[in-house]
Every structure is written in C-alpha cells, then in structure tokens.
mmCIF file of C-alpha atoms in Angstrom:
data_model
loop_
_atom_site.group_PDB
_atom_site.id
_atom_site.type_symbol
_atom_site.label_atom_id
_atom_site.label_comp_id
_atom_site.label_asym_id
_atom_site.label_seq_id
_atom_site.Cartn_x
_atom_site.Cartn_y
_atom_site.Cartn_z
ATOM 1 C CA MET A 1 0.000 0.000 0.000
ATOM 2 C CA GLY A 2 1.200 3.541 -0.687
ATOM 3 C CA ARG A 3 1.303 6.527 1.576
ATOM 4 C CA THR A 4 -2.064 7.862 0.560
ATOM 5 C CA TRP A 5 -3.073 9.819 3.637
ATOM 6 C CA THR A 6 -1.478 12.326 5.938
ATOM 7 C CA ARG A 7 -0.974 11.220 9.557
ATOM 8 C CA HIS A 8 -2.903 14.252 10.783
ATOM 9 C CA ASP A 9 -5.802 15.004 8.485
ATOM 10 C CA PRO A 10 -6.676 18.721 8.773
ATOM 11 C CA LEU A 11 -8.679 18.416 5.553
ATOM 12 C CA ALA A 12 -11.020 15.785 6.895
ATOM 13 C CA VAL A 13 -14.616 16.934 7.037
ATOM 14 C CA ASP A 14 -15.944 17.677 10.499
ATOM 15 C CA GLU A 15 -19.119 15.601 10.569
ATOM 16 C CA GLU A 16 -20.891 18.146 12.773
ATOM 17 C CA HIS A 17 -19.871 21.343 10.965
ATOM 18 C CA GLU A 18 -19.020 19.911 7.521
ATOM 19 C CA GLU A 19 -16.393 22.568 6.887
ATOM 20 C CA ARG A 20 -12.712 22.202 6.096
ATOM 21 C CA PRO A 21 -10.222 24.717 7.494
ATOM 22 C CA HIS A 22 -8.692 27.242 5.122
ATOM 23 C CA PHE A 23 -4.946 27.668 4.760
ATOM 24 C CA GLN A 24 -3.039 30.815 3.890
ATOM 25 C CA ASP A 25 0.205 30.571 1.926
ATOM 26 C CA ASN A 26 2.334 33.694 2.290
ATOM 27 C CA ARG A 27 5.212 32.775 -0.027
ATOM 28 C CA LYS A 28 5.564 35.339 -2.789
ATOM 29 C CA THR A 29 6.249 32.732 -5.456
ATOM 30 C CA LEU A 30 5.656 29.008 -5.899
ATOM 31 C CA ARG A 31 8.270 26.695 -7.394
ATOM 32 C CA VAL A 32 6.889 23.515 -8.945
ATOM 33 C CA VAL A 33 9.206 20.670 -9.950
ATOM 34 C CA THR A 34 8.256 17.657 -12.041
ATOM 35 C CA TYR A 35 10.648 14.751 -12.515
ATOM 36 C CA ASN A 36 10.510 11.120 -13.659
ATOM 37 C CA MET A 37 13.242 9.350 -11.653
ATOM 38 C CA ARG A 38 13.230 6.194 -13.837
ATOM 39 C CA GLN A 39 12.562 2.699 -12.562
ATOM 40 C CA GLY A 40 12.278 3.617 -8.908
ATOM 41 C CA GLY A 41 14.967 6.241 -8.612
ATOM 42 C CA SER A 42 17.463 6.397 -5.769
ATOM 43 C CA GLN A 43 18.506 8.448 -2.803
ATOM 44 C CA ALA A 44 20.731 10.436 -5.178
ATOM 45 C CA ASN A 45 17.751 11.410 -7.358
ATOM 46 C CA TRP A 46 16.011 12.906 -4.349
ATOM 47 C CA SER A 47 19.000 14.557 -2.677
ATOM 48 C CA GLU A 48 20.250 16.169 -5.912
ATOM 49 C CA LEU A 49 16.782 17.373 -6.841
ATOM 50 C CA LEU A 50 16.084 18.951 -3.462
ATOM 51 C CA ALA A 51 19.498 20.623 -3.318
ATOM 52 C CA ALA A 52 19.166 22.056 -6.830
ATOM 53 C CA THR A 53 15.572 23.287 -6.743
ATOM 54 C CA THR A 54 14.327 24.056 -3.187
ATOM 55 C CA PRO A 55 10.793 23.144 -4.321
ATOM 56 C CA ASP A 56 7.431 24.218 -2.952
ATOM 57 C CA LEU A 57 5.517 21.569 -4.895
ATOM 58 C CA LEU A 58 6.931 18.243 -6.091
ATOM 59 C CA LEU A 59 5.313 16.106 -8.790
ATOM 60 C CA ILE A 60 7.396 12.928 -9.080
ATOM 61 C CA GLN A 61 7.060 9.797 -11.219
ATOM 62 C CA GLU A 62 8.682 6.347 -11.111
ATOM 63 C CA THR A 63 9.930 6.627 -7.544
ATOM 64 C CA LYS A 64 10.127 3.972 -4.869
ATOM 65 C CA ASP A 65 8.707 4.932 -1.474
ATOM 66 C CA PRO A 66 10.223 8.402 -0.938
ATOM 67 C CA ALA A 67 10.167 8.017 2.857
ATOM 68 C CA ALA A 68 12.489 5.014 2.560
ATOM 69 C CA LEU A 69 14.793 6.709 0.041
ATOM 70 C CA LEU A 70 15.006 9.844 2.208
ATOM 71 C CA GLU A 71 15.581 8.008 5.481
ATOM 72 C CA ASP A 72 19.253 9.047 5.750
ATOM 73 C CA VAL A 73 18.960 12.393 3.938
ATOM 74 C CA ASP A 74 18.684 15.810 5.590
ATOM 75 C CA HIS A 75 15.805 16.707 3.294
ATOM 76 C CA GLY A 76 13.689 19.234 5.182
ATOM 77 C CA LEU A 77 10.435 17.755 3.842
ATOM 78 C CA ASP A 78 7.388 17.220 6.011
ATOM 79 C CA LEU A 79 6.728 13.626 5.051
ATOM 80 C CA ASP A 80 3.323 13.766 6.740
ATOM 81 C CA HIS A 81 2.241 15.801 3.698
ATOM 82 C CA LEU A 82 3.685 13.387 1.139
ATOM 83 C CA LEU A 83 1.467 11.227 -1.066
ATOM 84 C CA TRP A 84 2.884 8.161 -2.812
ATOM 85 C CA VAL A 85 1.156 5.173 -4.394
ATOM 86 C CA PRO A 86 2.933 2.321 -6.208
ATOM 87 C CA VAL A 87 1.757 0.983 -9.534
ATOM 88 C CA GLU A 88 0.389 -2.545 -9.222
ATOM 89 C CA ALA A 89 3.156 -5.172 -9.499
ATOM 90 C CA ARG A 90 5.811 -2.425 -9.657
ATOM 91 C CA ARG A 91 8.136 -1.185 -6.935
ATOM 92 C CA TRP A 92 7.624 2.411 -8.037
ATOM 93 C CA GLY A 93 4.786 4.861 -8.491
ATOM 94 C CA SER A 94 3.948 8.568 -8.584
ATOM 95 C CA ALA A 95 4.286 10.976 -5.666
ATOM 96 C CA MET A 96 3.405 14.537 -4.769
ATOM 97 C CA TRP A 97 4.255 16.921 -1.938
ATOM 98 C CA TRP A 98 3.334 20.554 -1.261
ATOM 99 C CA ARG A 99 5.267 22.515 1.337
ATOM 100 C CA GLY A 100 3.071 23.249 4.353
ATOM 101 C CA GLN A 101 -0.098 21.935 2.714
ATOM 102 C CA ALA A 102 -2.047 18.878 3.732
ATOM 103 C CA ILE A 103 -3.610 17.093 0.790
ATOM 104 C CA ARG A 104 -6.862 15.132 0.827
ATOM 105 C CA PRO A 105 -6.000 12.181 -1.426
ATOM 106 C CA ILE A 106 -8.202 11.495 -4.429
ATOM 107 C CA SER A 107 -7.900 8.144 -6.147
ATOM 108 C CA LEU A 108 -8.469 7.538 -9.846
ATOM 109 C CA PRO A 109 -9.045 3.767 -9.870
ATOM 110 C CA SER A 110 -8.055 3.356 -13.516
ATOM 111 C CA PHE A 111 -4.736 5.113 -12.866
ATOM 112 C CA GLU A 112 -3.740 3.737 -9.460
ATOM 113 C CA GLY A 113 -0.100 4.624 -8.863
ATOM 114 C CA TRP A 114 0.177 6.425 -12.193
ATOM 115 C CA VAL A 115 -1.827 9.554 -11.313
ATOM 116 C CA VAL A 116 -1.473 10.555 -7.655
ATOM 117 C CA GLY A 117 -2.844 13.667 -5.994
ATOM 118 C CA GLY A 118 -5.764 15.280 -4.316
ATOM 119 C CA GLU A 119 -7.303 18.450 -2.961
ATOM 120 C CA THR A 120 -6.155 21.179 -0.644
ATOM 121 C CA ARG A 121 -7.691 24.540 0.173
ATOM 122 C CA LEU A 122 -6.026 27.921 0.102
ATOM 123 C CA GLU A 123 -8.147 30.565 1.773
ATOM 124 C CA SER A 124 -11.636 29.640 0.487
ATOM 125 C CA GLU A 125 -10.649 27.995 -2.789
ATOM 126 C CA SER A 126 -10.172 24.325 -3.611
ATOM 127 C CA ILE A 127 -6.923 23.468 -5.380
ATOM 128 C CA PHE A 128 -6.610 20.079 -7.059
ATOM 129 C CA VAL A 129 -3.095 18.853 -7.812
ATOM 130 C CA PHE A 130 -2.005 15.633 -9.526
ATOM 131 C CA SER A 131 1.331 14.067 -10.364
ATOM 132 C CA VAL A 132 0.779 12.489 -13.780
ATOM 133 C CA HIS A 133 2.566 9.528 -15.378
ATOM 134 C CA MET A 134 0.592 8.530 -18.434
ATOM 135 C CA PRO A 135 0.379 4.778 -19.106
ATOM 136 C CA PRO A 136 -0.412 3.496 -22.590
ATOM 137 C CA GLU A 137 -3.973 2.356 -23.157
ATOM 138 C CA ARG A 138 -4.541 0.162 -26.172
ATOM 139 C CA GLY A 139 -1.143 1.393 -27.331
ATOM 140 C CA SER A 140 -2.104 5.085 -27.104
ATOM 141 C CA TYR A 141 -0.901 7.601 -24.532
ATOM 142 C CA LEU A 142 -3.329 10.157 -25.966
ATOM 143 C CA HIS A 143 -6.261 7.813 -25.407
ATOM 144 C CA SER A 144 -5.072 7.356 -21.828
ATOM 145 C CA ALA A 145 -4.727 11.118 -21.296
ATOM 146 C CA ASN A 146 -8.268 11.767 -22.478
ATOM 147 C CA ARG A 147 -9.671 9.017 -20.288
ATOM 148 C CA MET A 148 -7.857 10.510 -17.294
ATOM 149 C CA LEU A 149 -9.499 13.862 -18.070
ATOM 150 C CA ASP A 150 -12.878 12.136 -18.332
ATOM 151 C CA GLU A 151 -12.403 10.780 -14.791
ATOM 152 C CA LEU A 152 -11.087 14.063 -13.412
ATOM 153 C CA LYS A 153 -13.754 16.353 -14.839
ATOM 154 C CA PRO A 154 -16.569 15.666 -12.346
ATOM 155 C CA ILE A 155 -14.092 15.666 -9.445
ATOM 156 C CA VAL A 156 -12.440 19.052 -10.004
ATOM 157 C CA GLN A 157 -15.529 21.103 -10.817
ATOM 158 C CA GLY A 158 -15.441 24.470 -9.077
ATOM 159 C CA GLY A 159 -11.754 24.409 -8.147
ATOM 160 C CA GLN A 160 -8.385 25.264 -9.614
ATOM 161 C CA LEU A 161 -6.308 22.455 -11.114
ATOM 162 C CA LEU A 162 -2.596 21.745 -11.582
ATOM 163 C CA LEU A 163 -1.506 18.743 -13.665
ATOM 164 C CA GLY A 164 2.179 17.991 -14.044
ATOM 165 C CA GLY A 165 4.501 15.137 -14.810
ATOM 166 C CA ASP A 166 5.496 12.722 -17.557
ATOM 167 C CA TRP A 167 2.673 12.686 -20.099
ATOM 168 C CA ASN A 168 4.486 10.527 -22.677
ATOM 169 C CA VAL A 169 3.208 12.980 -25.292
ATOM 170 C CA ALA A 170 4.330 16.532 -26.026
ATOM 171 C CA THR A 171 3.309 18.967 -23.285
ATOM 172 C CA ALA A 172 3.335 22.165 -25.382
ATOM 173 C CA ARG A 173 2.734 23.398 -28.892
ATOM 174 C CA ARG A 174 5.815 23.302 -31.092
ATOM 175 C CA ASP A 175 6.985 26.200 -33.254
ATOM 176 C CA PRO A 176 6.069 25.838 -36.940
ATOM 177 C CA ASP A 177 9.734 25.595 -37.964
ATOM 178 C CA GLU A 178 10.664 22.787 -35.546
ATOM 179 C CA GLU A 179 11.717 19.515 -37.133
ATOM 180 C CA ARG A 180 9.375 17.569 -34.867
ATOM 181 C CA ARG A 181 5.708 18.433 -35.192
ATOM 182 C CA ASN A 182 2.775 18.066 -32.842
ATOM 183 C CA ARG A 183 0.454 15.227 -33.694
ATOM 184 C CA PRO A 184 -3.196 16.189 -34.278
ATOM 185 C CA GLY A 185 -4.152 14.334 -31.100
ATOM 186 C CA GLU A 186 -1.713 16.414 -29.055
ATOM 187 C CA LEU A 187 -3.176 19.653 -30.390
ATOM 188 C CA ALA A 188 -6.670 18.379 -29.608
ATOM 189 C CA LEU A 189 -5.519 17.505 -26.068
ATOM 190 C CA PHE A 190 -4.173 21.040 -25.520
ATOM 191 C CA ASP A 191 -7.449 22.490 -26.798
ATOM 192 C CA ARG A 192 -9.410 20.265 -24.426
ATOM 193 C CA LEU A 193 -7.232 21.131 -21.424
ATOM 194 C CA GLU A 194 -7.847 24.829 -22.081
ATOM 195 C CA SER A 195 -11.518 24.774 -23.045
ATOM 196 C CA GLU A 196 -12.775 22.278 -20.441
ATOM 197 C CA PHE A 197 -10.292 22.774 -17.583
ATOM 198 C CA GLY A 198 -8.894 26.269 -18.117
ATOM 199 C CA LEU A 199 -5.324 24.922 -18.270
ATOM 200 C CA VAL A 200 -2.401 26.130 -20.365
ATOM 201 C CA SER A 201 1.144 24.899 -20.829
ATOM 202 C CA ALA A 202 3.384 26.596 -18.264
ATOM 203 C CA TRP A 203 6.301 26.228 -20.669
ATOM 204 C CA ARG A 204 4.555 28.212 -23.389
ATOM 205 C CA VAL A 205 3.466 30.871 -20.915
ATOM 206 C CA ALA A 206 7.115 31.358 -19.933
ATOM 207 C CA HIS A 207 8.455 30.854 -23.483
ATOM 208 C CA PRO A 208 5.777 31.830 -26.043
ATOM 209 C CA THR A 209 8.115 31.061 -28.949
ATOM 210 C CA GLY A 210 11.188 28.965 -29.556
ATOM 211 C CA PRO A 211 11.879 25.244 -29.905
ATOM 212 C CA LEU A 212 10.836 22.962 -27.077
ATOM 213 C CA PRO A 213 13.857 21.663 -25.130
ATOM 214 C CA GLN A 214 14.499 17.989 -24.563
ATOM 215 C CA THR A 215 13.143 16.488 -21.352
ATOM 216 C CA LEU A 216 13.480 12.794 -22.309
ATOM 217 C CA ARG A 217 16.575 11.069 -23.693
ATOM 218 C CA TRP A 218 15.022 7.944 -25.169
ATOM 219 C CA MET A 219 17.587 5.150 -25.471
ATOM 220 C CA LYS A 220 16.726 4.483 -29.127
ATOM 221 C CA GLU A 221 16.858 8.177 -30.027
ATOM 222 C CA PRO A 222 18.919 9.935 -27.319
ATOM 223 C CA THR A 223 19.284 13.205 -29.248
ATOM 224 C CA THR A 224 15.654 13.616 -30.343
ATOM 225 C CA PRO A 225 14.114 16.595 -28.463
ATOM 226 C CA TYR A 226 11.186 14.817 -26.829
ATOM 227 C CA HIS A 227 9.366 17.282 -24.564
ATOM 228 C CA CYS A 228 6.965 15.026 -22.675
ATOM 229 C CA ASP A 229 7.456 16.372 -19.127
ATOM 230 C CA GLY A 230 5.700 19.524 -18.056
ATOM 231 C CA LEU A 231 3.055 21.392 -16.107
ATOM 232 C CA PHE A 232 -0.402 22.591 -17.111
ATOM 233 C CA MET A 233 -1.533 25.505 -14.950
ATOM 234 C CA PRO A 234 -4.685 27.627 -14.642
ATOM 235 C CA SER A 235 -4.768 30.306 -17.321
ATOM 236 C CA GLY A 236 -5.701 32.835 -14.639
ATOM 237 C CA TRP A 237 -2.348 32.238 -12.938
ATOM 238 C CA ALA A 238 -0.402 32.724 -16.171
ATOM 239 C CA THR A 239 1.078 36.134 -15.442
ATOM 240 C CA SER A 240 4.180 37.653 -16.998
ATOM 241 C CA ASN A 241 6.173 36.368 -14.009
ATOM 242 C CA VAL A 242 6.012 32.690 -14.987
ATOM 243 C CA SER A 243 9.422 31.077 -15.451
ATOM 244 C CA ALA A 244 10.278 27.586 -16.684
ATOM 245 C CA HIS A 245 13.519 25.765 -17.323
ATOM 246 C CA VAL A 246 14.889 22.264 -17.778
ATOM 247 C CA LEU A 247 17.796 21.056 -15.642
ATOM 248 C CA GLU A 248 20.396 19.642 -18.038
ATOM 249 C CA GLY A 249 23.790 17.965 -17.954
ATOM 250 C CA LEU A 250 25.293 16.348 -14.876
ATOM 251 C CA PRO A 251 24.152 14.958 -12.509
ATOM 252 C CA TRP A 252 20.823 14.526 -14.321
ATOM 253 C CA THR A 253 22.145 12.554 -17.290
ATOM 254 C CA GLY A 254 23.512 9.962 -14.882
ATOM 255 C CA LEU A 255 20.402 9.682 -12.720
ATOM 256 C CA SER A 256 17.504 9.245 -15.152
ATOM 257 C CA ASP A 257 16.574 9.354 -18.826
ATOM 258 C CA HIS A 258 14.324 12.315 -17.935
ATOM 259 C CA ASN A 259 15.354 15.841 -16.971
ATOM 260 C CA PRO A 260 13.625 17.785 -14.188
ATOM 261 C CA VAL A 261 11.390 20.666 -15.245
ATOM 262 C CA VAL A 262 11.181 23.631 -12.860
ATOM 263 C CA VAL A 263 8.333 26.154 -13.073
ATOM 264 C CA GLY A 264 7.986 29.275 -10.934
ATOM 265 C CA PHE A 265 5.100 31.719 -10.775
ATOM 266 C CA ASP A 266 3.521 34.334 -8.525
ATOM 267 C CA ASN A 267 1.577 32.767 -5.695
ATOM 268 C CA PRO A 268 -2.035 33.643 -6.537
ATOM 269 C CA HIS A 269 -3.074 33.144 -2.880
ATOM 270 C CA ARG A 270 -0.378 35.165 -1.161
ATOM 271 C CA SER A 271 -1.895 37.269 1.558
ATOM 272 C CA SER A 272 -1.127 40.992 1.558
ATOM 273 C CA PRO A 273 1.513 42.011 4.120
#
C-alpha cells in the first residue's frame, strides 16, 4: 500500500460542521518541480533534486517509497504531507508533496499509482493537484490522457487544477519551424485542457516562442528533443512572471533518462503584508 493519507488530516470533514479549514500561503512565489526518476529512482535522485531546486511543490514519477529513500537524507520535507502510491506489481509509483499543505488524497481507480494527488484549500478555494505519469492504453498515450481527463472532470468542478509530470506525449505546442511536429491528437488535447479545464502549458506561458527543449533522452533516439514532461496551470495564474527551465547535464544525465522541469510563478493566494 502507498502513503495515501497524511498522519494528521486537517482536511477531513468535520461531521458536525461539515467545513474544512482554510490555509493561507504567504510565499511570494511558488516553485513547482516535475521529474521522472526512472525505474524507482534512488537516494541520489532525491537529494540532488532537493538541493538544486528548493521546491514548494513536487510532482514525481517512477519513484520507490520516498520516505524510505530519504531516510538518511537531511531533506527538510514534512513527510506527513507526502502522497505516494505504487503501480500494481511495480516497486515504483507517482508521488506529490506541497510545502506546508495537507492534501486530501483522491484516487483515480483506472490510474492507481500512475496519477497521484488530491485536494487542498487555500483561503476559500479548492486546489486540485495531480502528479501524472501517463500509461499506454490500447497502445495510445493520448487515449489514456483523455480518459484521465474524463475521470477528473466531475471531481475538479469548481476548483483550480494543476496537472504535471510525464505525459508521454508533447506537453506544449511546437513552433512551426521545428523539425518535430505536434500530432493532431496532441493539439486536440491542448485544446481540451484549455476549453474544459482552463489549463495552459506553463512552458509556453514562460516561453511563447522557440523550440521545445528535450526532457526525455530515449535510449533508441537519445538526441531527439522529446518534450513530454511539463506542467499545465490555470490560465488565470499565467502572469508575466512565470518562469520555466529544464535542468540539463550532470548529474541529471547519470540519474535518469528524464530531466527535471522547474516552473515558478507568482503565488495567486499570497496574503497581503
């Protein structure tokens, strides 16, 4: 079984008052990191990532139980707020963690261990966050992505949504002059994310033009610029202060076939001083 609940559950509904407490997050910016650690990862994946990024929100894929990997690491994470679920018959799964925020886990039965996340509340607003690792369904990652959205749609109504991770398809629109082109199904997926969920590619908010950088070094084509890791964020949060970059070179090339993607943006729920 994965770590699918916080030890202290401040988001649990009070049966008498039926009201969840509201949290206030006073950090000026939020730093979101998504990273596929490959086949379970290691202590080095975690320690290098935390040292390089100082994250506020982690969306991790293909990791073994993070609590076990971090046992001897001075990590500074509140593991009570960590969610992790393994994929059936695998030693690894997806994980998520948000600094200072308790998460009410939400399970998508068709994506157990692949899509892990839940709901928190900032002030009076529900925020839904999921770490996404898209499995193939009938040989199609796009089919799988659309089915995940079908399952999410009734759950996230009325709240804000963040979806980030390894989608196994492109996570942004490519420039017209790039050698690789978006498939029609990818463009349709982006349209659906925006029209039905109000989500846009954080990479394209930060970099409206230019070729998409490589986030996956596939063994058969290690130089092809696959850009399958990324974050989709609410369009209302897409201010001019959004930043996004890919961590390249060592130590990342020795730790995984994926590169971490780091996104920063103004905290939309920061209280006024």
